[in-house]
CSV table of C-alpha atoms in Angstrom, one decimal:
chain,number,residue,atom,x,y,z
A,1,UNK,CA,-29.1,22.8,-6.0
A,2,UNK,CA,-28.8,20.8,-2.8
A,3,UNK,CA,-29.7,17.5,-4.7
A,4,UNK,CA,-27.0,18.2,-7.3
A,5,UNK,CA,-24.5,18.7,-4.5
A,6,UNK,CA,-25.6,15.5,-2.8
A,7,UNK,CA,-25.1,13.6,-6.1
A,8,UNK,CA,-21.8,15.2,-6.8
A,9,UNK,CA,-19.7,13.5,-4.2
A,10,UNK,CA,-16.9,11.5,-5.8
A,11,UNK,CA,-15.5,8.6,-3.9
A,12,UNK,CA,-11.9,7.5,-4.4
A,13,UNK,CA,-10.2,4.3,-3.2
A,14,UNK,CA,-9.2,4.6,0.5
A,15,UNK,CA,-6.2,2.3,-0.2
A,16,UNK,CA,-4.6,3.3,-3.5
A,17,UNK,CA,-2.8,0.3,-4.8
A,18,UNK,CA,-0.8,2.4,-7.2
A,19,UNK,CA,1.4,3.3,-4.2
A,20,UNK,CA,1.4,-0.1,-2.5
A,21,UNK,CA,5.1,-0.8,-3.2
A,22,UNK,CA,6.3,2.6,-1.8
A,23,UNK,CA,3.7,3.6,0.8
A,24,UNK,CA,5.8,6.2,2.5
A,25,UNK,CA,7.5,7.9,-0.5
A,26,UNK,CA,5.8,11.1,-1.7
A,27,UNK,CA,2.2,10.0,-1.8
A,28,UNK,CA,0.9,7.6,0.7
A,29,UNK,CA,-1.5,4.8,-0.3
A,30,UNK,CA,-4.0,6.0,2.4
A,31,UNK,CA,-6.2,8.8,1.0
A,32,UNK,CA,-3.6,9.4,-1.7
A,33,UNK,CA,-5.2,12.5,-3.2
A,34,UNK,CA,-4.5,14.4,0.0
A,35,UNK,CA,-1.3,15.7,1.6
A,36,UNK,CA,-0.7,15.3,5.3
A,37,UNK,CA,-0.3,18.4,7.5
A,38,UNK,CA,3.0,18.8,9.3
A,39,UNK,CA,3.3,20.9,12.4
A,40,UNK,CA,6.5,21.3,14.4
A,41,UNK,CA,6.8,18.7,17.1
A,42,UNK,CA,3.7,16.8,15.9
A,43,UNK,CA,3.1,13.7,13.8
A,44,UNK,CA,1.7,14.2,10.3
A,45,UNK,CA,-2.1,14.3,10.3
A,46,UNK,CA,-5.2,15.4,8.5
A,47,UNK,CA,-8.1,17.3,10.0
A,48,UNK,CA,-11.5,17.9,8.3
A,49,UNK,CA,-13.3,20.1,7.5
A,50,UNK,CA,-10.3,22.1,6.5
A,51,UNK,CA,-8.8,24.3,3.8
A,52,UNK,CA,-7.6,21.0,2.1
A,53,UNK,CA,-11.2,19.7,1.9
A,54,UNK,CA,-12.5,23.2,1.0
A,55,UNK,CA,-14.7,23.1,4.1
A,56,UNK,CA,-16.3,19.7,3.2
A,57,UNK,CA,-16.8,16.8,5.6
A,58,UNK,CA,-14.9,13.5,5.2
A,59,UNK,CA,-17.1,10.5,4.2
A,60,UNK,CA,-16.1,6.9,4.2
A,61,UNK,CA,-17.9,4.4,2.0
A,62,UNK,CA,-17.6,0.6,2.4
A,63,UNK,CA,-16.5,-1.6,5.2
A,64,UNK,CA,-14.5,-4.4,3.7
A,65,UNK,CA,-12.3,-6.0,6.4
A,66,UNK,CA,-9.8,-7.7,4.0
A,67,UNK,CA,-9.4,-5.5,0.9
A,68,UNK,CA,-9.2,-1.8,1.6
A,69,UNK,CA,-9.2,-1.0,-2.1
A,70,UNK,CA,-12.9,-1.9,-1.9
A,71,UNK,CA,-13.4,1.0,0.6
A,72,UNK,CA,-13.5,4.6,-0.5
A,73,UNK,CA,-13.5,8.2,0.8
A,74,UNK,CA,-15.0,11.4,-0.5
A,75,UNK,CA,-15.9,14.9,0.7
A,76,UNK,CA,-19.4,16.4,1.0
A,77,UNK,CA,-20.7,19.8,1.9
A,78,UNK,CA,-22.2,19.9,5.4
A,79,UNK,CA,-25.7,20.6,4.3
A,80,UNK,CA,-25.6,18.3,1.3
A,81,UNK,CA,-24.5,14.9,2.4
A,82,UNK,CA,-25.3,12.0,0.0
A,83,UNK,CA,-28.9,10.9,0.6
A,84,UNK,CA,-27.9,7.5,2.0
A,85,UNK,CA,-25.2,8.9,4.3
A,86,UNK,CA,-25.1,8.7,8.1
A,87,UNK,CA,-23.6,11.7,9.9
A,88,UNK,CA,-21.5,11.0,13.0
A,89,UNK,CA,-21.5,14.2,15.1
A,90,UNK,CA,-18.6,15.5,17.1
A,91,UNK,CA,-14.9,14.8,16.7
A,92,UNK,CA,-13.9,11.4,15.3
A,93,UNK,CA,-10.4,9.9,15.4
A,94,UNK,CA,-9.6,8.0,12.3
A,95,UNK,CA,-6.5,5.8,12.3
A,96,UNK,CA,-4.9,4.0,9.4
A,97,UNK,CA,-5.0,0.2,9.8
A,98,UNK,CA,-1.3,0.2,9.1
A,99,UNK,CA,-1.3,-0.3,12.9
A,100,UNK,CA,-2.4,-3.4,14.6
A,101,UNK,CA,-4.6,-2.0,17.3
A,102,UNK,CA,-4.3,-5.1,19.5
A,103,UNK,CA,-0.5,-4.8,19.6
A,104,UNK,CA,0.8,-2.8,22.5
A,105,UNK,CA,3.4,-0.8,20.5
A,106,UNK,CA,1.3,-0.3,17.4
A,107,UNK,CA,-1.6,0.9,19.7
A,108,UNK,CA,0.8,3.4,21.4
A,109,UNK,CA,1.9,4.7,18.0
A,110,UNK,CA,-1.7,5.1,16.8
A,111,UNK,CA,-3.3,6.6,19.9
A,112,UNK,CA,-0.7,8.8,21.7
A,113,UNK,CA,-0.3,11.4,18.8
A,114,UNK,CA,-4.1,11.9,18.8
A,115,UNK,CA,-4.1,12.3,22.6
A,116,UNK,CA,-1.3,14.8,22.4
A,117,UNK,CA,-3.0,16.8,19.7
A,118,UNK,CA,-6.3,16.8,21.6
A,119,UNK,CA,-4.5,18.1,24.7
A,120,UNK,CA,-2.4,20.7,22.9
A,121,UNK,CA,-5.4,22.1,21.1
A,122,UNK,CA,-7.3,22.2,24.4
A,123,UNK,CA,-10.3,20.4,22.8
A,124,UNK,CA,-13.2,20.8,25.2
A,125,UNK,CA,-15.0,17.6,24.4
A,126,UNK,CA,-13.8,14.0,24.1
A,127,UNK,CA,-14.2,12.4,20.8
A,128,UNK,CA,-17.8,11.1,20.4
A,129,UNK,CA,-16.7,8.1,18.5
A,130,UNK,CA,-13.5,6.4,17.6
A,131,UNK,CA,-13.6,5.5,14.0
A,132,UNK,CA,-12.0,2.1,13.4
A,133,UNK,CA,-11.8,1.9,9.6
A,134,UNK,CA,-9.4,2.9,6.9
A,135,UNK,CA,-7.8,0.7,4.4
A,136,UNK,CA,-9.6,-2.3,5.9
A,137,UNK,CA,-12.1,-2.1,8.7
A,138,UNK,CA,-10.8,-2.9,12.2
A,139,UNK,CA,-12.5,-5.8,13.9
A,140,UNK,CA,-10.9,-5.5,17.3
A,141,UNK,CA,-8.9,-3.1,19.5
A,142,UNK,CA,-6.7,-4.2,22.4
A,143,UNK,CA,-7.7,-3.4,26.0
A,144,UNK,CA,-4.6,-1.3,26.3
A,145,UNK,CA,-5.8,1.1,23.5
A,146,UNK,CA,-9.2,1.3,25.2
A,147,UNK,CA,-7.6,1.9,28.6
A,148,UNK,CA,-5.4,4.8,27.4
A,149,UNK,CA,-8.4,6.5,25.8
A,150,UNK,CA,-10.5,6.0,28.9
A,151,UNK,CA,-7.7,7.4,31.1
A,152,UNK,CA,-7.4,10.4,28.8
A,153,UNK,CA,-11.1,11.2,28.3
A,154,UNK,CA,-12.3,10.0,31.7
A,155,UNK,CA,-14.9,7.7,30.2
A,156,UNK,CA,-15.4,5.0,27.7
A,157,UNK,CA,-14.8,6.1,24.1
A,158,UNK,CA,-17.2,4.6,21.6
A,159,UNK,CA,-15.5,2.6,18.9
A,160,UNK,CA,-17.4,2.6,15.6
A,161,UNK,CA,-17.0,-0.6,13.6
A,162,UNK,CA,-19.3,0.5,10.7
A,163,UNK,CA,-21.9,-2.2,11.2
A,164,UNK,CA,-19.5,-4.9,10.3
A,165,UNK,CA,-21.9,-7.7,11.3
A,166,UNK,CA,-24.4,-6.4,8.8
A,167,UNK,CA,-22.0,-5.4,6.1
A,168,UNK,CA,-20.8,-8.8,4.9
A,169,UNK,CA,-23.7,-8.9,2.5
A,170,UNK,CA,-24.1,-6.4,-0.2
A,171,UNK,CA,-27.8,-6.3,0.4
A,172,UNK,CA,-27.3,-4.7,3.8
A,173,UNK,CA,-25.4,-1.7,2.3
A,174,UNK,CA,-26.5,1.5,4.1
A,175,UNK,CA,-24.4,4.2,2.4
A,176,UNK,CA,-21.4,6.2,3.6
A,177,UNK,CA,-20.6,7.5,7.0
A,178,UNK,CA,-19.8,11.2,7.1
A,179,UNK,CA,-18.0,12.9,10.0
A,180,UNK,CA,-18.7,16.3,11.5
A,181,UNK,CA,-15.0,16.7,12.5
A,182,UNK,CA,-12.3,14.3,11.8
A,183,UNK,CA,-8.7,14.0,13.0
A,184,UNK,CA,-6.7,11.4,11.0
A,185,UNK,CA,-3.3,10.1,11.7
């Protein structure tokens, strides 16, 4: 049964081009099969595993830096990850590449809602890795973004670039990354 669950993960385009001309109306073009959660006084977000994902973990497949429609997402049961998957333990912050993480104001918009959510929910541990993917893979973050995360969590936060150096060739494909807990803005 476990093998069947491992093989049953369906991956959908991370960047759904059907909604490219109206990315903020109704559906968003980022993980378009899901609805964001709205809490009073908070920014819209997604958290996994959750009721929305039926308790399954978020998995990201592909690391294209230029065409996010080549990247995909899916959900897997915690004990039945795809056989080629890498599990990233702990809480991972996933930010849409709609933001330019080298730009001061974009970085502020991307990072501060996560920091506020983390503090409001009194999370005991800092995120174990900052996930820089979504739509297209990030290739850089500004020092300002790194500094605000360091000030918040009192140490350097690891930024995961999904083996971008190795992933330019299809022969180096290593399978999806799955996240134990994910906070997405």
